[in-house]
PDB file of C-alpha atoms in Angstrom:
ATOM      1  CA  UNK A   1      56.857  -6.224   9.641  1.00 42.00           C
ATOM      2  CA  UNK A   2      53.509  -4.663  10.674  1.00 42.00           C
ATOM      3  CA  UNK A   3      50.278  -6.597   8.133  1.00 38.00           C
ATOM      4  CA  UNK A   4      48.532  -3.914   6.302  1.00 38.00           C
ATOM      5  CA  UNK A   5      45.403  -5.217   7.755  1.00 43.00           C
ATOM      6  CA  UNK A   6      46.376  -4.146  11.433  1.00 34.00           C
ATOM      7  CA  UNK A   7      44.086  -0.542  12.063  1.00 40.00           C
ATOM      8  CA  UNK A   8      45.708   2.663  11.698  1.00 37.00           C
ATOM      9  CA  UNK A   9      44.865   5.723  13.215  1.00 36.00           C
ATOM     10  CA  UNK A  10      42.427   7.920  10.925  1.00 40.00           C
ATOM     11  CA  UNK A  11      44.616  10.032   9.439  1.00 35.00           C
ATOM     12  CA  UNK A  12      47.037   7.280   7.846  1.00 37.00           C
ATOM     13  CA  UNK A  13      43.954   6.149   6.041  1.00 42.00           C
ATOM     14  CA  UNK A  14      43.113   9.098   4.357  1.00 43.00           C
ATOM     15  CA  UNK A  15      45.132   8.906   1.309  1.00 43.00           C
ATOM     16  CA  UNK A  16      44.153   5.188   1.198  1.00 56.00           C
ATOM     17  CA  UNK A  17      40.147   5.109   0.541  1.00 64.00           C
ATOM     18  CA  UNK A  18      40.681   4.100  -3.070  1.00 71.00           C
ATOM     19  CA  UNK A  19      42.736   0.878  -1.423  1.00 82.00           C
ATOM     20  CA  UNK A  20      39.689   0.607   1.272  1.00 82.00           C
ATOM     21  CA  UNK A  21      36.793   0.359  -2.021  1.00 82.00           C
ATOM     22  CA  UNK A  22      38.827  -1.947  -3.924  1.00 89.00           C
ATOM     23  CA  UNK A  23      39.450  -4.165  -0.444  1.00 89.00           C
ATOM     24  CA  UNK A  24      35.833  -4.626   0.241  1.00 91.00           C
ATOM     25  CA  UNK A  25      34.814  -5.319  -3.787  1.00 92.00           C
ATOM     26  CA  UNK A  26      37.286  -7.833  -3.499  1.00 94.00           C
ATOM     27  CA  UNK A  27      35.179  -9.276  -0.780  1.00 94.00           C
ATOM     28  CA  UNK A  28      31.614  -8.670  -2.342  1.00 95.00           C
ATOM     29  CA  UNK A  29      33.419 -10.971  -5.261  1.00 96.00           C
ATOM     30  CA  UNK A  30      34.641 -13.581  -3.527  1.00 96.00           C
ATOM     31  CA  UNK A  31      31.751 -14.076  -1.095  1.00 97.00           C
ATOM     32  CA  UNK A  32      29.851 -13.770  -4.473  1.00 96.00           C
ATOM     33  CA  UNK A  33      31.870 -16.677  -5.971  1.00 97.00           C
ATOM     34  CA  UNK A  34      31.794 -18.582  -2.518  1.00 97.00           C
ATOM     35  CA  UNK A  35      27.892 -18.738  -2.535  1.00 96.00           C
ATOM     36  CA  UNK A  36      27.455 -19.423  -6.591  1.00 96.00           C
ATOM     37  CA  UNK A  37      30.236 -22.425  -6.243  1.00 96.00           C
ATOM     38  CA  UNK A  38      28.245 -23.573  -3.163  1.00 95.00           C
ATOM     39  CA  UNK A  39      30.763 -22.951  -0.622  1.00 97.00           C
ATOM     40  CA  UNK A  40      28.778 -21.284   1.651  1.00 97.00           C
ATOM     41  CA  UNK A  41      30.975 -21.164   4.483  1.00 97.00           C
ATOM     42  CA  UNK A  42      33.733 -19.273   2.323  1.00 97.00           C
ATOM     43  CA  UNK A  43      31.009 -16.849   1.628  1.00 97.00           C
ATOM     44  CA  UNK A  44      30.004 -16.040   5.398  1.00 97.00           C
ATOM     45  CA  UNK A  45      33.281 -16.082   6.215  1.00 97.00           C
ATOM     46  CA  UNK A  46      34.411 -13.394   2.983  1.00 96.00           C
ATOM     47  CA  UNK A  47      31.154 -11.233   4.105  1.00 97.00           C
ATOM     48  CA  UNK A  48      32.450 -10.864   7.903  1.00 96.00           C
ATOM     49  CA  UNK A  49      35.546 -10.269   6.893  1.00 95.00           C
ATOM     50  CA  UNK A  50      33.978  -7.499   4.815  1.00 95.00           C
ATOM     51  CA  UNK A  51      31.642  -6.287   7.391  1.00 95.00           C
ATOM     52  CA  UNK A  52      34.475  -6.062   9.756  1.00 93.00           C
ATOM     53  CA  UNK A  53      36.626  -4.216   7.359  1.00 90.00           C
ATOM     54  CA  UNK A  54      33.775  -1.756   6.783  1.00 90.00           C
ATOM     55  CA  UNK A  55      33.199  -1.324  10.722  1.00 86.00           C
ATOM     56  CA  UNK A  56      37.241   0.073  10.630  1.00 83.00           C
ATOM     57  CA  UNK A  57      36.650   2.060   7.846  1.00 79.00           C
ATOM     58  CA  UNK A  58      33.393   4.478   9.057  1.00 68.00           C
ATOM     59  CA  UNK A  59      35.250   7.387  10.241  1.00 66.00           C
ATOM     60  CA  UNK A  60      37.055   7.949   6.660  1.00 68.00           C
ATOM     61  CA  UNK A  61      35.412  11.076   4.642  1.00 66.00           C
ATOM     62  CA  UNK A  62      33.703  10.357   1.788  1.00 68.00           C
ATOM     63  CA  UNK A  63      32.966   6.830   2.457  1.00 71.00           C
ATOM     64  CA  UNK A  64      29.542   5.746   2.398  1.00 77.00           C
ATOM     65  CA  UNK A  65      29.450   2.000   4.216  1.00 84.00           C
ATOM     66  CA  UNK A  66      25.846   1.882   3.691  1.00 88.00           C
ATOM     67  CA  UNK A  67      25.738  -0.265   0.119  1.00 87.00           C
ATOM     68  CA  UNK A  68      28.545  -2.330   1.080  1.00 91.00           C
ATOM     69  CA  UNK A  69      27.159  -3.666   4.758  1.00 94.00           C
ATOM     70  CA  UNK A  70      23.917  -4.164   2.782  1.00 95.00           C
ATOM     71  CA  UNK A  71      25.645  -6.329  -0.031  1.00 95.00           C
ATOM     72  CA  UNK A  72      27.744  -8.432   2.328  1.00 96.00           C
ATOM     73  CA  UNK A  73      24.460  -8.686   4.556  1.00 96.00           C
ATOM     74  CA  UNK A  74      22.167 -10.034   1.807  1.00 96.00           C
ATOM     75  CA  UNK A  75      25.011 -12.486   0.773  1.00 97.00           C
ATOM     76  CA  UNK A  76      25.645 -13.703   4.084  1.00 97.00           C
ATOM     77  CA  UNK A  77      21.905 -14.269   4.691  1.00 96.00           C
ATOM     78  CA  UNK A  78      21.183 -16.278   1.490  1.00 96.00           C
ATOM     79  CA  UNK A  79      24.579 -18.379   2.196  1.00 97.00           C
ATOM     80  CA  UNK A  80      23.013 -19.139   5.754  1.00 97.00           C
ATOM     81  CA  UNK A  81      19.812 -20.410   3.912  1.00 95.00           C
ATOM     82  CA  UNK A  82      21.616 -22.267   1.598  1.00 95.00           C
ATOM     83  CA  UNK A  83      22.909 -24.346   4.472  1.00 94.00           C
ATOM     84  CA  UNK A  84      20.214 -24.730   6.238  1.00 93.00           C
ATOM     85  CA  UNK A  85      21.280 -22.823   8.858  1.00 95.00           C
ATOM     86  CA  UNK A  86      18.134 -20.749   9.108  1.00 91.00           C
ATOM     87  CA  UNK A  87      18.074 -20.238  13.254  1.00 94.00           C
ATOM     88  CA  UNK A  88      21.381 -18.010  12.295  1.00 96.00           C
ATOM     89  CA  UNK A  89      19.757 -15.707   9.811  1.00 96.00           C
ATOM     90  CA  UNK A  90      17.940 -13.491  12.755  1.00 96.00           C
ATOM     91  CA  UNK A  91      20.955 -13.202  15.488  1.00 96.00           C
ATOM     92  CA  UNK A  92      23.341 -12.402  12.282  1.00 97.00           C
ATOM     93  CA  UNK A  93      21.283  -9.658  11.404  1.00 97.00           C
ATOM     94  CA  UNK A  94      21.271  -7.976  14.726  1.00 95.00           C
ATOM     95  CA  UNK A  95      24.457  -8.027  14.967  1.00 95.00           C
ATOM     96  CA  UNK A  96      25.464  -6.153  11.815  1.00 95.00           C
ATOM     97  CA  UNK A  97      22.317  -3.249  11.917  1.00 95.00           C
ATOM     98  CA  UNK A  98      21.549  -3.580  16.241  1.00 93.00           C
ATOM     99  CA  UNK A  99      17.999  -4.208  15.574  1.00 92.00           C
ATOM    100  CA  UNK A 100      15.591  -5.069  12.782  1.00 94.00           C
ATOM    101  CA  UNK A 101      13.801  -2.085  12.696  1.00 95.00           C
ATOM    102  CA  UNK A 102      16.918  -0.189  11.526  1.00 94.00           C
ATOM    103  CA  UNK A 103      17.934  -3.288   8.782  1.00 96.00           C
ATOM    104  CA  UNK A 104      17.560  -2.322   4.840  1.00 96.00           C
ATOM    105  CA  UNK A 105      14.514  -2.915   2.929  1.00 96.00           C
ATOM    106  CA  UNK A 106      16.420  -5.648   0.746  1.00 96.00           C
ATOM    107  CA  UNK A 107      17.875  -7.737   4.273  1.00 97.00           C
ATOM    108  CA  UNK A 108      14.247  -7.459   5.294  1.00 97.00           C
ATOM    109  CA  UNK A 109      12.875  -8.412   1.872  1.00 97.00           C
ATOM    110  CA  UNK A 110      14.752 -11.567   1.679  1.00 96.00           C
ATOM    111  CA  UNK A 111      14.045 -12.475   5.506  1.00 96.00           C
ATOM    112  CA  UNK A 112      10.223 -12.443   4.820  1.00 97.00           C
ATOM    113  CA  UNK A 113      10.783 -14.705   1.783  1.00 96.00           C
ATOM    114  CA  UNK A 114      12.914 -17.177   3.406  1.00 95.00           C
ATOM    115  CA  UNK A 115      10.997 -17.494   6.454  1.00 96.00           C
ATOM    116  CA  UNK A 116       7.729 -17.650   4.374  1.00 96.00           C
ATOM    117  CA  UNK A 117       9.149 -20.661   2.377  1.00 94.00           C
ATOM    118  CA  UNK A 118       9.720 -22.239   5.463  1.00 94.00           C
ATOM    119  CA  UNK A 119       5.976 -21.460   5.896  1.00 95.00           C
ATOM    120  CA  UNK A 120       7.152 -20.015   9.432  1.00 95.00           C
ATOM    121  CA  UNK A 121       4.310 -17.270   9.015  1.00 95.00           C
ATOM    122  CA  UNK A 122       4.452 -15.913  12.830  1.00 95.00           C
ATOM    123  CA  UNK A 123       7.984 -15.377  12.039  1.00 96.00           C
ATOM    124  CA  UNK A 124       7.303 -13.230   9.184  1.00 97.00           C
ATOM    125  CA  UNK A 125       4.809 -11.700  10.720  1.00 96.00           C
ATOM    126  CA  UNK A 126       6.772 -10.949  13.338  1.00 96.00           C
ATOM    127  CA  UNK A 127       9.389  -9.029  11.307  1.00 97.00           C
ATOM    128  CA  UNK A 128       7.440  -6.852   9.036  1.00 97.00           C
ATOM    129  CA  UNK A 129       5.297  -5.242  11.759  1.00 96.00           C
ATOM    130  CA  UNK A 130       9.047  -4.336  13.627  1.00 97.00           C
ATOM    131  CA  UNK A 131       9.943  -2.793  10.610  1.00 98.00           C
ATOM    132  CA  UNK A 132       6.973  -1.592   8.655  1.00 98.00           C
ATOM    133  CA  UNK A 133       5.899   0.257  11.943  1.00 96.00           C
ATOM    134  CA  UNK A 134       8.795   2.234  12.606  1.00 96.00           C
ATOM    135  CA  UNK A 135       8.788   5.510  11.548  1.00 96.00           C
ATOM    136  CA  UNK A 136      12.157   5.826   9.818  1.00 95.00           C
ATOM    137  CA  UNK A 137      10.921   3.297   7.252  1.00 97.00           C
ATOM    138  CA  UNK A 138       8.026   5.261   6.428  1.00 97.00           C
ATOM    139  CA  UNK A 139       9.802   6.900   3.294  1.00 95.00           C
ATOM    140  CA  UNK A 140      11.981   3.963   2.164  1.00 96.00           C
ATOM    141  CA  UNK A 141      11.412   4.025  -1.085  1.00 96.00           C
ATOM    142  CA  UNK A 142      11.092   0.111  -0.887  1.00 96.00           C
ATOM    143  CA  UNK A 143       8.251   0.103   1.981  1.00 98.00           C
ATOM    144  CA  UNK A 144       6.167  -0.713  -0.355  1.00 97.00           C
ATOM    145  CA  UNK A 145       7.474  -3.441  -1.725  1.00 97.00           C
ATOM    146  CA  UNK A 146       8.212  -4.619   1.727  1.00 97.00           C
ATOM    147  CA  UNK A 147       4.083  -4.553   2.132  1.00 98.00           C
ATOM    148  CA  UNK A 148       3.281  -6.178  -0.560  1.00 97.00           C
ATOM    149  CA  UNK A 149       5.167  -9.545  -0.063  1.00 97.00           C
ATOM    150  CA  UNK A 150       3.888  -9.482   3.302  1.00 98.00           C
ATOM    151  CA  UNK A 151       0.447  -9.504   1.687  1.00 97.00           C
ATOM    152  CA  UNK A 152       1.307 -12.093  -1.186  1.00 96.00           C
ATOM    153  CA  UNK A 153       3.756 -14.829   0.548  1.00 97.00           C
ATOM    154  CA  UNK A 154       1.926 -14.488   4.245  1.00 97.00           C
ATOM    155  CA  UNK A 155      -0.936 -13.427   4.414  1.00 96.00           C
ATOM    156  CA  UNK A 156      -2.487 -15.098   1.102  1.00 96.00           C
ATOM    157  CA  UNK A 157      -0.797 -18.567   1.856  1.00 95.00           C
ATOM    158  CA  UNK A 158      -2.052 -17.979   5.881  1.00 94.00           C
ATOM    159  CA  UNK A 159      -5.646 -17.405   4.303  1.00 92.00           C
ATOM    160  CA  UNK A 160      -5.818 -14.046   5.954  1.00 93.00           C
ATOM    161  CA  UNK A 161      -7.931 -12.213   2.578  1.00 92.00           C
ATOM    162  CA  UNK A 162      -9.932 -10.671   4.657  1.00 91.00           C
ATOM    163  CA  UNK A 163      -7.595  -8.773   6.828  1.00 94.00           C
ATOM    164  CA  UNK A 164      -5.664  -7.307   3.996  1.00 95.00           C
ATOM    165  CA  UNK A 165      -7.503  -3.839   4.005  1.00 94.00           C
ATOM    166  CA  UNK A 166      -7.129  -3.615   8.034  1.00 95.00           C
ATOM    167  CA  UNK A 167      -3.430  -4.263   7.422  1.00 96.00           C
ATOM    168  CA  UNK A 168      -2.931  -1.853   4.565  1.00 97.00           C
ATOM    169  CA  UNK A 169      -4.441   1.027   6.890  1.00 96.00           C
ATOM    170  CA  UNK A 170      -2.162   0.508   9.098  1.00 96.00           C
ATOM    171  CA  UNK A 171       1.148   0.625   6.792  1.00 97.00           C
ATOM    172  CA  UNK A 172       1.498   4.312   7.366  1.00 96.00           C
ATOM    173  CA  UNK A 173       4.278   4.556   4.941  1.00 97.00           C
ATOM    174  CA  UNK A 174       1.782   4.126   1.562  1.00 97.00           C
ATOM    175  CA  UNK A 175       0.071   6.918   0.222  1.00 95.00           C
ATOM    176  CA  UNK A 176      -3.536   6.895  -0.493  1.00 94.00           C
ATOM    177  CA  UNK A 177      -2.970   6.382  -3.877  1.00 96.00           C
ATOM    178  CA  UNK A 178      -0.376   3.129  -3.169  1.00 96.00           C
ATOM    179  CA  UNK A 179      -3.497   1.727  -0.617  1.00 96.00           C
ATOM    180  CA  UNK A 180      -5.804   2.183  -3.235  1.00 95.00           C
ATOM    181  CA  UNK A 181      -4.111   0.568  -6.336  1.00 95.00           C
ATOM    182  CA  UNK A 182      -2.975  -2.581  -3.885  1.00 96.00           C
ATOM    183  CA  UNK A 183      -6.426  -2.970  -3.046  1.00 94.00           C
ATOM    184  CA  UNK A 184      -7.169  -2.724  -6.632  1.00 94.00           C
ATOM    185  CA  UNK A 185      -4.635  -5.241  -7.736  1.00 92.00           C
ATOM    186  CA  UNK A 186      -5.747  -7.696  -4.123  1.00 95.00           C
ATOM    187  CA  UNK A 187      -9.210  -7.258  -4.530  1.00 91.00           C
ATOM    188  CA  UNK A 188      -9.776  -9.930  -6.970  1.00 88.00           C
ATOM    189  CA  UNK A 189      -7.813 -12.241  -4.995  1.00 89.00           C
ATOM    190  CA  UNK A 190      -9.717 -11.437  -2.016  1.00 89.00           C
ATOM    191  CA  UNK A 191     -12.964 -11.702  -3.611  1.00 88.00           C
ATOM    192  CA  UNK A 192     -12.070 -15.339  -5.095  1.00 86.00           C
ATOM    193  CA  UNK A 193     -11.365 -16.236  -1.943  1.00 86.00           C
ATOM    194  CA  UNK A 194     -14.291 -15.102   0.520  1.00 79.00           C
ATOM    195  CA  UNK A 195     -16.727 -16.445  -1.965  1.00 80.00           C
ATOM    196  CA  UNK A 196     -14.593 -20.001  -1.956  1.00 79.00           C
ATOM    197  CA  UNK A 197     -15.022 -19.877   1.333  1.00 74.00           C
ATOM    198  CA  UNK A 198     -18.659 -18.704   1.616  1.00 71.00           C
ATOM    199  CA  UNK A 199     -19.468 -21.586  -0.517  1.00 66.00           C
ATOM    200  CA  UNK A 200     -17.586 -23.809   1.517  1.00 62.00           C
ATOM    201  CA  UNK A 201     -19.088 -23.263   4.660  1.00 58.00           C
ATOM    202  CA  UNK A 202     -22.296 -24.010   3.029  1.00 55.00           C
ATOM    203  CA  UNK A 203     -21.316 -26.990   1.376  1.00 54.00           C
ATOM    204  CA  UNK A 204     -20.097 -28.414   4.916  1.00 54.00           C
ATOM    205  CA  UNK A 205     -23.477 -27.355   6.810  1.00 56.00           C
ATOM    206  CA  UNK A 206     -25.290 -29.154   4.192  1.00 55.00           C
ATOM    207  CA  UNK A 207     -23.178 -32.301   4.289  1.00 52.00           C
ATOM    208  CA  UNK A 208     -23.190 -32.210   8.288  1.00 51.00           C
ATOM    209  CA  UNK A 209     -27.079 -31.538   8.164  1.00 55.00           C
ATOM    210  CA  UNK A 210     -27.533 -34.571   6.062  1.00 57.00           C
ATOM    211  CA  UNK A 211     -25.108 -36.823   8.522  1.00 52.00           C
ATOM    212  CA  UNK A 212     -27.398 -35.625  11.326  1.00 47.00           C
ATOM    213  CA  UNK A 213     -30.767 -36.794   9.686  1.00 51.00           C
ATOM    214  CA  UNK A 214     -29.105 -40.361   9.204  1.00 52.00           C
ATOM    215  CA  UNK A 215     -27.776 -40.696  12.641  1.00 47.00           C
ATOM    216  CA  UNK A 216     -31.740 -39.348  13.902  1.00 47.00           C
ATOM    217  CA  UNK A 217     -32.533 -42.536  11.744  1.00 46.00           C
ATOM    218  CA  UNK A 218     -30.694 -45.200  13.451  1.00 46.00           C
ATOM    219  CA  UNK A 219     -30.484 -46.818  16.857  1.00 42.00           C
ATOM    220  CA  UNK A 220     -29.879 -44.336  19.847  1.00 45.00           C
ATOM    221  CA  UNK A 221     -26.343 -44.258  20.695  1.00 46.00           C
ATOM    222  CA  UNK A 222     -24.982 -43.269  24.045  1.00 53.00           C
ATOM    223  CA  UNK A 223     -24.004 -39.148  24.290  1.00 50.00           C
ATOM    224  CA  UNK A 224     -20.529 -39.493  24.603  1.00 51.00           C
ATOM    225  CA  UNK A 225     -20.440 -42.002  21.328  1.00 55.00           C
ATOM    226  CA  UNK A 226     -22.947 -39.691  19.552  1.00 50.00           C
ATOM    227  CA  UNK A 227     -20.483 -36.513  20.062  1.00 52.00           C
ATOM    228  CA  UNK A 228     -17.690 -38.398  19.430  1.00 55.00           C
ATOM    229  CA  UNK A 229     -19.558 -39.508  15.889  1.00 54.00           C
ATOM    230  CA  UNK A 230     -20.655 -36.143  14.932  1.00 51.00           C
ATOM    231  CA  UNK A 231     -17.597 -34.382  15.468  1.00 51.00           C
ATOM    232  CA  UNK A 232     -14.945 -36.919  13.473  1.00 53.00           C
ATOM    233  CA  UNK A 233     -18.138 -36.265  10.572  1.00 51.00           C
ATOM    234  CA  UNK A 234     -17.451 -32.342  10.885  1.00 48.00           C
ATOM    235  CA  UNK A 235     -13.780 -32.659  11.018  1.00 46.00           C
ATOM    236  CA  UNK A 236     -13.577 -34.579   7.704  1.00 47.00           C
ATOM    237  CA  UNK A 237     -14.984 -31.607   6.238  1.00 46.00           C
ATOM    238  CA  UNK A 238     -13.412 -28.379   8.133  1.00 45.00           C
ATOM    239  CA  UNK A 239      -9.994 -27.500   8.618  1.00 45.00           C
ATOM    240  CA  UNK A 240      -8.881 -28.853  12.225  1.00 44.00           C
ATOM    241  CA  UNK A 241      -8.107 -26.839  14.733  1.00 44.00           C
ATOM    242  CA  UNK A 242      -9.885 -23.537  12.872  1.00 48.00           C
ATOM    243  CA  UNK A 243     -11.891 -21.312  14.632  1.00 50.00           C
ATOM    244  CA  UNK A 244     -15.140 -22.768  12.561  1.00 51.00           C
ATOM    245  CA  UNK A 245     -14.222 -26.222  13.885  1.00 52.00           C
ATOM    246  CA  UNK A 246     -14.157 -25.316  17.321  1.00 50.00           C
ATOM    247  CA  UNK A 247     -17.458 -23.302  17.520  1.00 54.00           C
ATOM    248  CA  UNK A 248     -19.586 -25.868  15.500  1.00 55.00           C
ATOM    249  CA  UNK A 249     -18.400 -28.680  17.631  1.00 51.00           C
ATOM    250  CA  UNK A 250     -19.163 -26.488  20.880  1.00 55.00           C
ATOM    251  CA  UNK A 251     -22.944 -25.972  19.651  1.00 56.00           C
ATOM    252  CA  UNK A 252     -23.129 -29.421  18.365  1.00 56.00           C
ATOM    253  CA  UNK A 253     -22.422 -30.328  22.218  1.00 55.00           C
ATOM    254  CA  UNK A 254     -24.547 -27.962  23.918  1.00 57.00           C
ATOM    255  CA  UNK A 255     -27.569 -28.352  21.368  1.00 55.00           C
ATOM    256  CA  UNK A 256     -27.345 -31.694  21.936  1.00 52.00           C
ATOM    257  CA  UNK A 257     -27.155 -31.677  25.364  1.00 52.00           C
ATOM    258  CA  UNK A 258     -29.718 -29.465  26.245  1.00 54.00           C
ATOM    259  CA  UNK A 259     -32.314 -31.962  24.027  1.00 51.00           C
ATOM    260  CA  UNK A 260     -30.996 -34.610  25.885  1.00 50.00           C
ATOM    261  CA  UNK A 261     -31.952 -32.261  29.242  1.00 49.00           C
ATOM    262  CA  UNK A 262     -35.416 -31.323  28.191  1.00 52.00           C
ATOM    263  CA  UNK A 263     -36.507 -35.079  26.823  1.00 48.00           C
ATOM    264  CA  UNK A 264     -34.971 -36.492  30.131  1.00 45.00           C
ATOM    265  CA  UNK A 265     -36.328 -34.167  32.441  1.00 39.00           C
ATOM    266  CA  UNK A 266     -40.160 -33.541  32.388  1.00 42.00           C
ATOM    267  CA  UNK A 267     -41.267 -30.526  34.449  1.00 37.00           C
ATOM    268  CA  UNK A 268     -44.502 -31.233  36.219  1.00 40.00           C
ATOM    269  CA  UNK A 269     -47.054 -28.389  36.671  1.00 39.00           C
ATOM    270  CA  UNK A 270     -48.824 -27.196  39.815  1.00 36.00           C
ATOM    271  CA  UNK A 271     -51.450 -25.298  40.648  1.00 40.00           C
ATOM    272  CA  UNK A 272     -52.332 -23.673  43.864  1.00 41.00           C
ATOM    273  CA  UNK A 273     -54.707 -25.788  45.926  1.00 43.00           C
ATOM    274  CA  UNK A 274     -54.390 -29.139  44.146  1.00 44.00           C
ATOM    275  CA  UNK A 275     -52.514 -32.024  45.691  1.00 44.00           C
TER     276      UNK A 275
END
């Protein structure tokens, strides 16, 4: 005898949607069980056997496969993260919606936030600009949304304050009036932030000028030894690898070089006729 779970030609499922929406709840409730009693491979497994299910049921009329792809999708997802299995998250996503640009606002919502806990920020970034930039997304009601935990799990924990009202500008799904009250509700974020930083900088140039004057105190040192010295001194009190680190230790060398050059080098003057 043939299982009822073998596909059917169209027509014999007509009569039958009523079966097909109580099929796949049974699957949003199990896979919801699966991933609250920590079985997490029960759950993927109950959400692809839903997804599938939903895949053989698109050509029925009246039958909407939208909220039930995006349930099983956002359950799958968070079982995947449960167990660690975060390199799967991505490639299972593709393979349910094609592409990310086309994946709901809530898959995409809970993408950013995982890969921002993992503090994977080029990831994240990665993801909203595919979908924040295409133009179907532009009147999801939930772009917004979308924006803002970019803005307040990446781009805050990155330290990117300043580039917030760039990036807003460029979220072509907010109205003026949604760019205006984020930057409203970011701006005293932002503000705490640039002056932190302002006062930073400034507490750093004053330390470094002070670690100069000593060293101009004590016994030469060789250049090599003296670079070496002044940059560990301006490391201690920058963030390595930052673009500030990089420039202040590349004027450190050249100033210090070129005084090097013009103490070592006197240039002799002539004048015409003298030996």
């Amino acid at each position: 005898m043939a299982s009822i779970e073998v596909p059917r030609p169209k027509e014999s499922y007509q009569a039958g949607i009523p079966s097909v929406h109580q099929t796949l709840k049974q699957h949003l409730e199990n896979a919801t069980a699966a991933l609250l009693f920590k079985n997490f491979d029960a759950c993927i497994e109950h959400c692809e056997n839903g997804l599938g299910r939903v895949k053989l049921c698109t050509d029925l009329e009246n039958f909407s496969p939208k909220d039930y792809t995006e349930q099983l999708s956002v359950l799958a997802v968070q079982a995947y993260a449960e167990k660690n299995a975060w390199q799967e998250v991505l490639p299972f996503v593709q393979k349910v919606f094609g592409d990310i640009e086309h994946s709901p606002a809530a898959v995409i919502q809970l993408c950013l936030l995982l890969f921002a806990k993992l503090q994977d920020y080029p990831q994240c970034q990665a993801l909203a600009n595919i979908w924040l930039r295409n133009h179907d997304n532009y009147k999801d009601p939930e772009y917004p949304q979308i924006v803002d935990i970019y803005v307040q799990h990446v781009m805050f924990p990155w330290k990117l304050h300043s580039l917030v009202p760039a990036f807003l500008d460029t979220c072509h799904g907010l109205d003026g009036s949604q760019r205006q009250q984020m930057m409203q509700d970011y701006g005293v974020i932002i503000e705490k932030e640039v002056k932190s930083s302002s006062e930073g900088n400034v507490g750093n140039q004053t330390a470094l000028g002070r670690d100069v004057s000593d060293t101009d105190k004590s016994e030469p040192e060789g250049v090599w030894a003296y670079i070496r010295r002044m940059s560990r001194l301006l490391f201690q009190r920058i963030q390595p690898y930052s673009l500030t680190a990089i420039i202040s230790v590349a004027f450190i060398i050249l100033a210090f070089l070129s005084l090097r050059f013009n103490k070592g080098f006197k240039v002799q003057s002539y004048c015409c006729g003298n030996d």
